[in-house]
Short mmCIF file of C-alpha atoms in Angstrom, two decimals:
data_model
loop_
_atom_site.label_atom_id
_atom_site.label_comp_id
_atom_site.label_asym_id
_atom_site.label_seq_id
_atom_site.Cartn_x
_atom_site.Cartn_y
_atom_site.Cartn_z
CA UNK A 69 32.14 9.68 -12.52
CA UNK A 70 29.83 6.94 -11.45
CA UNK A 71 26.57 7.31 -12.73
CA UNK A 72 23.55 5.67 -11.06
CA UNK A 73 20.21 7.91 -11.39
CA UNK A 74 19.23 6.49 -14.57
CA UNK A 75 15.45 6.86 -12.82
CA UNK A 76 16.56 10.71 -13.12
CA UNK A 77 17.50 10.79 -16.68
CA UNK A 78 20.39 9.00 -19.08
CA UNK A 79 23.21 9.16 -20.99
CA UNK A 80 22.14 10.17 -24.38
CA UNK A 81 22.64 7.29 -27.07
CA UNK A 82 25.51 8.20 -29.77
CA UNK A 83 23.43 6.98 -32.75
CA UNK A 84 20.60 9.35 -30.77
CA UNK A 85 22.89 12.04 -31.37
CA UNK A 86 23.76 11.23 -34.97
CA UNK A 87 20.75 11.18 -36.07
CA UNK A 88 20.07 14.80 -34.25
CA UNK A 89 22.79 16.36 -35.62
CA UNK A 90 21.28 17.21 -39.61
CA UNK A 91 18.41 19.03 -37.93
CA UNK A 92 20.20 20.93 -35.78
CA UNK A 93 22.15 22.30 -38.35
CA UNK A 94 21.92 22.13 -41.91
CA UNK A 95 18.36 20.78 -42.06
CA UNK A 96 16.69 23.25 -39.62
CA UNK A 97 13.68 24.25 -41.42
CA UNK A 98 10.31 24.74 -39.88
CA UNK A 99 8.68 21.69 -40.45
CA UNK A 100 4.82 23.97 -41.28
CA UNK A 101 6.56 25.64 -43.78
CA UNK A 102 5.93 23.72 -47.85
CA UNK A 103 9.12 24.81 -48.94
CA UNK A 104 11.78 21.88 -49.22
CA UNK A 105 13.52 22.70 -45.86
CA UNK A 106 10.43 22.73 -44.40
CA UNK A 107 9.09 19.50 -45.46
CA UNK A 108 11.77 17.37 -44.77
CA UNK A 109 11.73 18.68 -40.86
CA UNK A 110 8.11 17.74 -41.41
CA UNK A 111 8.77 14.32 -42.98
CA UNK A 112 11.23 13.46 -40.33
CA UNK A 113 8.89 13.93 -37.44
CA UNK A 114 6.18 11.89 -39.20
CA UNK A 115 8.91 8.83 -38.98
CA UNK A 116 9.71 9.76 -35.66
CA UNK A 117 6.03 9.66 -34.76
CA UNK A 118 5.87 5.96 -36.24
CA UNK A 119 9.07 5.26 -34.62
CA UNK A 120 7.38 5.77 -30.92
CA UNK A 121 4.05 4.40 -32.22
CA UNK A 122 5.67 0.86 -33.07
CA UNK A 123 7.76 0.75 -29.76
CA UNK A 124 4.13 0.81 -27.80
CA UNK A 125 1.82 -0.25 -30.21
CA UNK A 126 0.24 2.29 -31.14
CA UNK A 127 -0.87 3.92 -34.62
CA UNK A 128 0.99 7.28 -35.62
CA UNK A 129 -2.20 9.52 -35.74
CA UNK A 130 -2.60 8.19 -31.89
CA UNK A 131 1.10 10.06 -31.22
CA UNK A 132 1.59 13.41 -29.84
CA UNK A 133 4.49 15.19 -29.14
CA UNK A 134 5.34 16.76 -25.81
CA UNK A 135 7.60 18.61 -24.19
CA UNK A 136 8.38 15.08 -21.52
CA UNK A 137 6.57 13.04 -19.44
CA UNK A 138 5.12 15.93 -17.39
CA UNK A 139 3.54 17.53 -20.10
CA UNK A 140 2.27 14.08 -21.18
CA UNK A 141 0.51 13.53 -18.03
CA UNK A 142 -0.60 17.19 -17.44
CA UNK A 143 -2.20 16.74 -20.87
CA UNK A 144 -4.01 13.30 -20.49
CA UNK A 145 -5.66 14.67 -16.78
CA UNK A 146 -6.77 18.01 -17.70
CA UNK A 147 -7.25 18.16 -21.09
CA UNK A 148 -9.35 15.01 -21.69
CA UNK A 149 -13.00 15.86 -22.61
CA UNK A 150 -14.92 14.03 -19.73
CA UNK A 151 -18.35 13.69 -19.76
CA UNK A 152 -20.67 16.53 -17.84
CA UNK A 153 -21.81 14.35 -14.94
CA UNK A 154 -18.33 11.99 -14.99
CA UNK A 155 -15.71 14.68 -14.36
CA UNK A 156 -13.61 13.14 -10.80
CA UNK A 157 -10.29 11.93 -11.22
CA UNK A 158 -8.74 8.88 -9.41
CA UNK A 159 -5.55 8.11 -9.29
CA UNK A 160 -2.99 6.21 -7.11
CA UNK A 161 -1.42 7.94 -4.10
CA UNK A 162 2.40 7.11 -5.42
CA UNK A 163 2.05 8.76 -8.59
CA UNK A 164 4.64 11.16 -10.50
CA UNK A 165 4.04 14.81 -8.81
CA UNK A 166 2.53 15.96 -12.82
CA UNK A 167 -0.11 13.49 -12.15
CA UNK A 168 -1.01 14.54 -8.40
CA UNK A 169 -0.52 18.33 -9.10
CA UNK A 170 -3.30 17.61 -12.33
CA UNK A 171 -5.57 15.76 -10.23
CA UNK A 172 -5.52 17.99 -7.62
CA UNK A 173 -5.79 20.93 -10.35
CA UNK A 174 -9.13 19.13 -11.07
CA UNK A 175 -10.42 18.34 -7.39
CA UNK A 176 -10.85 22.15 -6.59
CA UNK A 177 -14.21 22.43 -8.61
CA UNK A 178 -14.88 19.06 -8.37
CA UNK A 179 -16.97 17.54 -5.43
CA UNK A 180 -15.02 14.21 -4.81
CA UNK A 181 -14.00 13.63 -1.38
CA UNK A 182 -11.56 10.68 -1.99
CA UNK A 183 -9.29 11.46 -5.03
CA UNK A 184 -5.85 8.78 -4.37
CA UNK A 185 -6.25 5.31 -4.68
CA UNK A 186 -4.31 4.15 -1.80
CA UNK A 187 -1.42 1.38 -1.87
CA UNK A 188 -0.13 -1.44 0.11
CA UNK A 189 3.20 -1.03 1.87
CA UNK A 190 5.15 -2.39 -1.51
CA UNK A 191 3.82 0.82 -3.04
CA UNK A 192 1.16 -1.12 -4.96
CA UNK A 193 -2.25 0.13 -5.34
CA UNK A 194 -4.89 -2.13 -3.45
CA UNK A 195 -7.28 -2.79 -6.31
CA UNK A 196 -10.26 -3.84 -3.97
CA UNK A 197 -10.21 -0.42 -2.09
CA UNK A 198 -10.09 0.97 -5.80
CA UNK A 199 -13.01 -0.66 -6.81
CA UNK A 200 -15.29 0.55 -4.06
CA UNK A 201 -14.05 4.15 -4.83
CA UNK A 202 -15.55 4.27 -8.45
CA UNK A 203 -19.08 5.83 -8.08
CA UNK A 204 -21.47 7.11 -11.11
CA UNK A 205 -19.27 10.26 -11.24
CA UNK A 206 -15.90 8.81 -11.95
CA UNK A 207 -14.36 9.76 -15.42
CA UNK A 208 -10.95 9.26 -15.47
CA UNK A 209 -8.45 6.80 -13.84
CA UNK A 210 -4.45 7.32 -13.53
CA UNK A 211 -2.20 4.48 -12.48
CA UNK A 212 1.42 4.33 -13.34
CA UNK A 213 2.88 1.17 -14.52
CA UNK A 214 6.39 1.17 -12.48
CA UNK A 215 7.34 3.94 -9.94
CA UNK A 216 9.94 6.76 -10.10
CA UNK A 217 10.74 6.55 -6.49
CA UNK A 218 10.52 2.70 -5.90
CA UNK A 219 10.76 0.77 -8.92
CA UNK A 220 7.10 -1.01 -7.83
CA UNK A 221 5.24 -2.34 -10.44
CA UNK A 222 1.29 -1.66 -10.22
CA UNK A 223 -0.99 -4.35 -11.96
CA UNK A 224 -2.33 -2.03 -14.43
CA UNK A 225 -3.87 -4.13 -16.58
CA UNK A 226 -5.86 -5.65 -13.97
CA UNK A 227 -6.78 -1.53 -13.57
CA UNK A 228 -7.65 -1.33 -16.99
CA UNK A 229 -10.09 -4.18 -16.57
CA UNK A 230 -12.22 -2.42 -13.72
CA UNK A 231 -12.42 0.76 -15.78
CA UNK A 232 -13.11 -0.40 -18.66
CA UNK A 233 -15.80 -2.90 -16.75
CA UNK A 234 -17.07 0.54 -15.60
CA UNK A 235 -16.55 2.93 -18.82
CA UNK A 236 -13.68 4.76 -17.10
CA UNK A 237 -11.20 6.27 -19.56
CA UNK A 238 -7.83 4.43 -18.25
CA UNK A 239 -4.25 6.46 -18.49
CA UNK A 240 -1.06 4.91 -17.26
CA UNK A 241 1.90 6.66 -16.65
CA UNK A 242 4.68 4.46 -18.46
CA UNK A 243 7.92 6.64 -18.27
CA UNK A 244 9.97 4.10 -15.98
CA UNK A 245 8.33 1.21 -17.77
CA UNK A 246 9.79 1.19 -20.90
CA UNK A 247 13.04 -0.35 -20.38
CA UNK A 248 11.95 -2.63 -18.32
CA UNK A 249 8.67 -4.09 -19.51
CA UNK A 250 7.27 -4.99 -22.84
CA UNK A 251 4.34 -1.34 -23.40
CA UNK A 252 1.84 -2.63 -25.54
CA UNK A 253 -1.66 -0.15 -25.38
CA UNK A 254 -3.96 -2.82 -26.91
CA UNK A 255 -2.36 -5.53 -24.20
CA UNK A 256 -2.67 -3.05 -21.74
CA UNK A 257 -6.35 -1.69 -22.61
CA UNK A 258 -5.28 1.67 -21.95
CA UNK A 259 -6.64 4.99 -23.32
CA UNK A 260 -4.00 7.16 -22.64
CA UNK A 261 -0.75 6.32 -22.11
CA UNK A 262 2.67 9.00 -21.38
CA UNK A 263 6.48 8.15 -21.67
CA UNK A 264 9.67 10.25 -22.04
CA UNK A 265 12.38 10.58 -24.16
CA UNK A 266 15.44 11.28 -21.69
CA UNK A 267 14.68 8.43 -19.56
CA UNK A 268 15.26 6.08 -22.67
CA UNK A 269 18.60 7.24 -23.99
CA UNK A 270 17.16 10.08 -25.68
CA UNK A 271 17.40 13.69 -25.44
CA UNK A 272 15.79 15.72 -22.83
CA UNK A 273 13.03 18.03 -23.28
CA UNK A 274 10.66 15.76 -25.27
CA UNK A 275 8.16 12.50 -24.85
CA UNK A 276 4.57 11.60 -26.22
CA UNK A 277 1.12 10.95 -24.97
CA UNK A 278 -0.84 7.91 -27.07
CA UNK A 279 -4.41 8.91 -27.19
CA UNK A 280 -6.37 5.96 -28.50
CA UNK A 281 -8.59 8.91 -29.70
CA UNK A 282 -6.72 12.54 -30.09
CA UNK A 283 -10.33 13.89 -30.75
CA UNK A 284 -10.94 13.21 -26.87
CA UNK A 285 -8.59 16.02 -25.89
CA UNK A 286 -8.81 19.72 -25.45
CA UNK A 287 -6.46 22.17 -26.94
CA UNK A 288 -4.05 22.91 -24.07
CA UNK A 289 -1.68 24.69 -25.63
CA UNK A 290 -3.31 27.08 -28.56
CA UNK A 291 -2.25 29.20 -31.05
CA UNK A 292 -1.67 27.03 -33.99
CA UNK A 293 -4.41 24.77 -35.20
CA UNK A 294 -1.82 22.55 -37.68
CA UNK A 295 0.43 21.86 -35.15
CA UNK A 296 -0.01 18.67 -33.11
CA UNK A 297 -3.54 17.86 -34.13
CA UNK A 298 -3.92 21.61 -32.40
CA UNK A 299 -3.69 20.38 -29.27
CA UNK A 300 -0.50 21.73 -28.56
CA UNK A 301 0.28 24.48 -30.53
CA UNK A 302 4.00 25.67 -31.11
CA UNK A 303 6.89 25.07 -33.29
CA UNK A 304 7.74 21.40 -32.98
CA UNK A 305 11.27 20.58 -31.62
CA UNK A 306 12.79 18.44 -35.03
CA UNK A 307 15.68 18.07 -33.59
CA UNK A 308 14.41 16.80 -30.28
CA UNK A 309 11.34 14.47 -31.46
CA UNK A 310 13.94 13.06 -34.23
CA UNK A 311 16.20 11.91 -31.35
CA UNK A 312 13.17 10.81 -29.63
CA UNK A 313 12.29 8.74 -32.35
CA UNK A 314 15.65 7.08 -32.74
CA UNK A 315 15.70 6.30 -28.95
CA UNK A 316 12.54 3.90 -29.48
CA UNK A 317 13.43 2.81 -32.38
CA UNK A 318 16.72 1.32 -30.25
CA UNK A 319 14.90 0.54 -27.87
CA UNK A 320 12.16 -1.79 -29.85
CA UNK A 321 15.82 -3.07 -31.62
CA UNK A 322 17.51 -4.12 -28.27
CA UNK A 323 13.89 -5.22 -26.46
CA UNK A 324 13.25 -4.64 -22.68
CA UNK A 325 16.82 -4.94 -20.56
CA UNK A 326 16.61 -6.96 -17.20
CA UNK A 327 18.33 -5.17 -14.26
CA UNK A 328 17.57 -8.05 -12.17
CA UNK A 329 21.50 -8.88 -11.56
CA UNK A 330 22.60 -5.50 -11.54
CA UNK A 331 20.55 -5.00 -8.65
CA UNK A 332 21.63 -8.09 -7.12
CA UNK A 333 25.34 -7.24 -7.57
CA UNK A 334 24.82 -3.76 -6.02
CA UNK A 335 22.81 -5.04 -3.19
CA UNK A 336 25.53 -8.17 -2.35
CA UNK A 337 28.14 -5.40 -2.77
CA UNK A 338 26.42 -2.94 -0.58
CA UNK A 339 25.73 -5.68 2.44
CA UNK A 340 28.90 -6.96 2.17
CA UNK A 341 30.97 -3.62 2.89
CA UNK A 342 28.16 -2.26 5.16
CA UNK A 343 29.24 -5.19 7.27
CA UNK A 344 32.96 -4.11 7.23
CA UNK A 345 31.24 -1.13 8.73
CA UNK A 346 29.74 -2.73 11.49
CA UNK A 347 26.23 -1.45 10.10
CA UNK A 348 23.67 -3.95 11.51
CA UNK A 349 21.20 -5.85 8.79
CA UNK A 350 17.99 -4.17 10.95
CA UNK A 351 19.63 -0.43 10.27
CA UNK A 352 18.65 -0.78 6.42
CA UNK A 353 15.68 -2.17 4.12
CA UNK A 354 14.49 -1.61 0.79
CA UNK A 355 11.56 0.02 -0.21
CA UNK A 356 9.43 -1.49 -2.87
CA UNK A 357 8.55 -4.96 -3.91
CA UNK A 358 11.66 -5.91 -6.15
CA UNK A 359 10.15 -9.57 -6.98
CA UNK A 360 12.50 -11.85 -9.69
CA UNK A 361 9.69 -11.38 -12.29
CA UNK A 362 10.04 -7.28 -11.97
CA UNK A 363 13.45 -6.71 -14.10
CA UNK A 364 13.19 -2.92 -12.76
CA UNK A 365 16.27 -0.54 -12.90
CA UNK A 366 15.21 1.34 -9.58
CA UNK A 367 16.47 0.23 -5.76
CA UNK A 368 15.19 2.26 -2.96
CA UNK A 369 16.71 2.16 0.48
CA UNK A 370 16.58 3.35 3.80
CA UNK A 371 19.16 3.60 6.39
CA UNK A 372 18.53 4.13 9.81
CA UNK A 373 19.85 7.74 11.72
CA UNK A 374 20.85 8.67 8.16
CA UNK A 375 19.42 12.06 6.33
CA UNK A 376 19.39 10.91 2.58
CA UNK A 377 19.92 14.17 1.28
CA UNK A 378 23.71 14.38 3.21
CA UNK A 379 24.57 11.25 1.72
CA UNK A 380 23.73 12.28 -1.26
CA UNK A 381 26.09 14.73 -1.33
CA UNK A 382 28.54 12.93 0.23
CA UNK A 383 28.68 10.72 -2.39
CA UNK A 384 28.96 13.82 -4.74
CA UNK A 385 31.65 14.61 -3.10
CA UNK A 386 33.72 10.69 -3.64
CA UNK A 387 31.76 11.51 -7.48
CA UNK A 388 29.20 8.88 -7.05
CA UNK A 389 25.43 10.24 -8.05
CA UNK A 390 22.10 8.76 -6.77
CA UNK A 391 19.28 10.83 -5.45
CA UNK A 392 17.13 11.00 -2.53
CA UNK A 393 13.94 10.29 -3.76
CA UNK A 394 12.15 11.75 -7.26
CA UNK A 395 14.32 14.20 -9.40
CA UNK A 396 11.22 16.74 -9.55
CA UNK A 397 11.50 16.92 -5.71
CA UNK A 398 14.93 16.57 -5.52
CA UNK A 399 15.44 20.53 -3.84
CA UNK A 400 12.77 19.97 -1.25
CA UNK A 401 13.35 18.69 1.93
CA UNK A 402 9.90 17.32 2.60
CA UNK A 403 10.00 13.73 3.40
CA UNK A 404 9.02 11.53 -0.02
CA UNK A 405 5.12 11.49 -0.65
CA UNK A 406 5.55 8.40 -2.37
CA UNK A 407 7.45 6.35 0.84
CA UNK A 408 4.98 8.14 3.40
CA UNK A 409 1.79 6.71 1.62
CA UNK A 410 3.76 3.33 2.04
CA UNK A 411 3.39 3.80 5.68
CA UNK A 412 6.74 4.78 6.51
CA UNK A 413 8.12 7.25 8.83
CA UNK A 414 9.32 11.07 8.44
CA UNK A 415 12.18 9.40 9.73
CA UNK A 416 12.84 6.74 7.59
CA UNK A 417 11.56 8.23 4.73
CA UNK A 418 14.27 11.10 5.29
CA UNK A 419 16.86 8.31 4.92
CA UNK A 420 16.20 6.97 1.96
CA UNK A 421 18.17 7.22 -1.08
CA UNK A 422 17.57 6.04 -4.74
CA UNK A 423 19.80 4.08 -7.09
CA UNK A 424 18.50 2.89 -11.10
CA UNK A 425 20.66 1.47 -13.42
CA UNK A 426 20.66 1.64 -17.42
CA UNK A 427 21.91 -0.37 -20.34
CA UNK A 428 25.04 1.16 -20.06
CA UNK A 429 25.60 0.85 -16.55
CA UNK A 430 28.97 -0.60 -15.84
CA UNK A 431 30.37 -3.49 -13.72
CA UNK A 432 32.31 -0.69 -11.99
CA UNK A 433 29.86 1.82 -11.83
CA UNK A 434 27.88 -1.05 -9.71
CA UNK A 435 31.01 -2.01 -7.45
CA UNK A 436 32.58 1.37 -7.21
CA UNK A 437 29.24 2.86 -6.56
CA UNK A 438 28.23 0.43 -3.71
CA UNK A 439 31.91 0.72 -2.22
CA UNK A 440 31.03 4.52 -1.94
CA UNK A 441 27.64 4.45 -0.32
CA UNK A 442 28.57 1.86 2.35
CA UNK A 443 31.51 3.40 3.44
CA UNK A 444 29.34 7.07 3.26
CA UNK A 445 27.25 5.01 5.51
CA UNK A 446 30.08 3.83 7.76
CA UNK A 447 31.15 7.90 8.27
CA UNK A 448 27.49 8.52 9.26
CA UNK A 449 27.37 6.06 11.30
CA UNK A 450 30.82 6.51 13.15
CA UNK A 451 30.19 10.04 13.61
CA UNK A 452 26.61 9.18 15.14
CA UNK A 453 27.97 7.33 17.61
CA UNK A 454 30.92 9.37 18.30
#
């Protein structure tokens, strides 16, 4: 199989799974129970918690587990204590659909008429239209650092500037960021910050939210007051946050990975058989500003008279996986929110397709993989015409 929707989720890391394995089987305690079994699930999230915390900067009592990057996100929008007159939400148009669905969540009883920063047609958020959308009302600002859907990278600290210039709590989405760029919160000036463990190496169904100040959030999940700071009750997930742990403790080991000449392989690949094809440079483009300094894992491209979602599973079919667009929308068949606020087309939009690399993408993955789409192209194409 050739694997290339890293932006989806990864392979999980074998000395993840090693050091999952004890607490999923003979050390299974509950970790708020004192007895011995107990407290070493207990002491083993505690590392795990200064495990993430030294990947991004952080402190360990700023740390808390999640259940992903979702949950991270829903948290920091709609449980953070805003002030009484400060209660709007802004945040970019291309965000993750946990950050629009939260904002949104918010905008129904609130009385802001603009609520998505809007972006430039790299996917980048235009700061100066930004800045005159702040008003005396404005609480709470949500830019991600690099997209899902496009690999873009947003200037957030340039973001965190004007909100903290205007005493706007600042949260930044940094799920696709962390292999890619160096996540530091006190470089970044950030007050809230999410990332996930499954897009790291790590196991699914876990990430973290920093909070520079865990006091500034509402329960959301109740029920257990010692669990989580009580601000999400429930059983924690040893097994799960351990992995977690061990996937950013890798991952501060091996530093950020550039993808810069994967992506350039794929691409010459891709152009180079697409030509063998007789597909024309002007029925393609990227989406995206993929600039030398970006090192991002994500390539996003549309092909003209194509329907992304059939070449997806075309591909599936030669056992080649990308996706069309955001694996949380992945079963819709709504042109991408994220490519339309870009300024493209239905049309285009509907053929575009998404490819991200990892650390443990191959050299064949990238030429096999790029062999497979162009000729999937070619059959389009052909039949098009035909």
């Amino acid at each position: 199989m050739i694997y290339l929707d890293n932006a989806s989720t990864t392979q999980i890391d074998d000395e993840v799974l090693e050091a999952m394995m004890p607490y999923m089987k003979g050390n299974y305690g509950n970790p708020g129970n004192i007895y011995k079994l107990g407290r070493e699930s207990a002491n083993a999230i505690a590392k795990a918690r200064e495990q993430v915390a030294d990947l991004i900067g952080a402190l360990p009592n700023e740390i808390l587990f999640t259940s992903g990057g979702t949950e991270a996100n829903n948290i920091a929008i709609r449980a953070t204590k805003l002030p009484a007159l400060r209660k709007e939400v802004l945040c970019s148009a291309v965000e993750h659909d946990s950050v629009i669905a939260s904002v949104e969540t918010m905008r129904s009883h609130l009385s802001a008429e603009r609520v998505f920063i809007p972006v430039d047609s790299n996917g980048i958020v235009d700061l100066a239209e930004f800045e005159k959308m702040i008003t005396h009302r404005t609480g709470l600002v949500s830019v991600m650092y690099v997209n899902n859907e496009t690999g873009a990278v947003n200037p957030i600290k340039a973001v965190s500037k004007i909100c903290s210039k205007n005493n706007i709590l600042f949260h930044t989405d940094c799920v696709q960021a962390v292999t890619c760029k160096e996540i530091n919160v006190d470089d970044i000036g950030c007050d809230l910050l999410s990332i996930s463990s499954h897009k790291i190496h790590g196991p699914k169904g876990v990430g973290a939210l920093f909070a520079r100040d865990i006091e500034s959030l509402n329960p959301f999940i109740v029920g257990g007051k010692a669990q989580e700071y009580g601000i999400r009750s429930g059983t924690e997930n040893a097994a799960a946050i351990v992995g977690f742990g061990k996937a950013c403790e890798i991952q501060k080991r091996i530093g950020t990975f550039d993808y810069t000449k994967m992506r350039e392989e794929f691409l010459g690949i891709l152009v180079r058989e697409l030509t063998k094809y007789d597909v024309k440079s002007n029925e393609y483009f990227l989406n995206g500003k993929q600039g030398v300094n970006d090192h991002g894992k994500v390539i996003n491209i549309s092909f003209k008279n194509v329907d992304g979602e059939s070449l997806v599973l075309m591909l599936d079919a030669a056992d080649v996986c990308i996706s069309s667009g955001s694996a949380c929308r992945s079963h819709e068949t709504l042109p991408s929110r994220v490519l339309k606020a870009m300024g493209l087309s239905d049309e285009d939009a509907h053929g575009s397709v998404r490819i991200s690399f990892s650390r443990m993408t191959t050299e064949d993955d990238i030429e096999i993989g790029a062999m497979e789409l162009a000729k999937c192209i070619g059959i389009m194409h052909k039949l098009r015409v035909n």
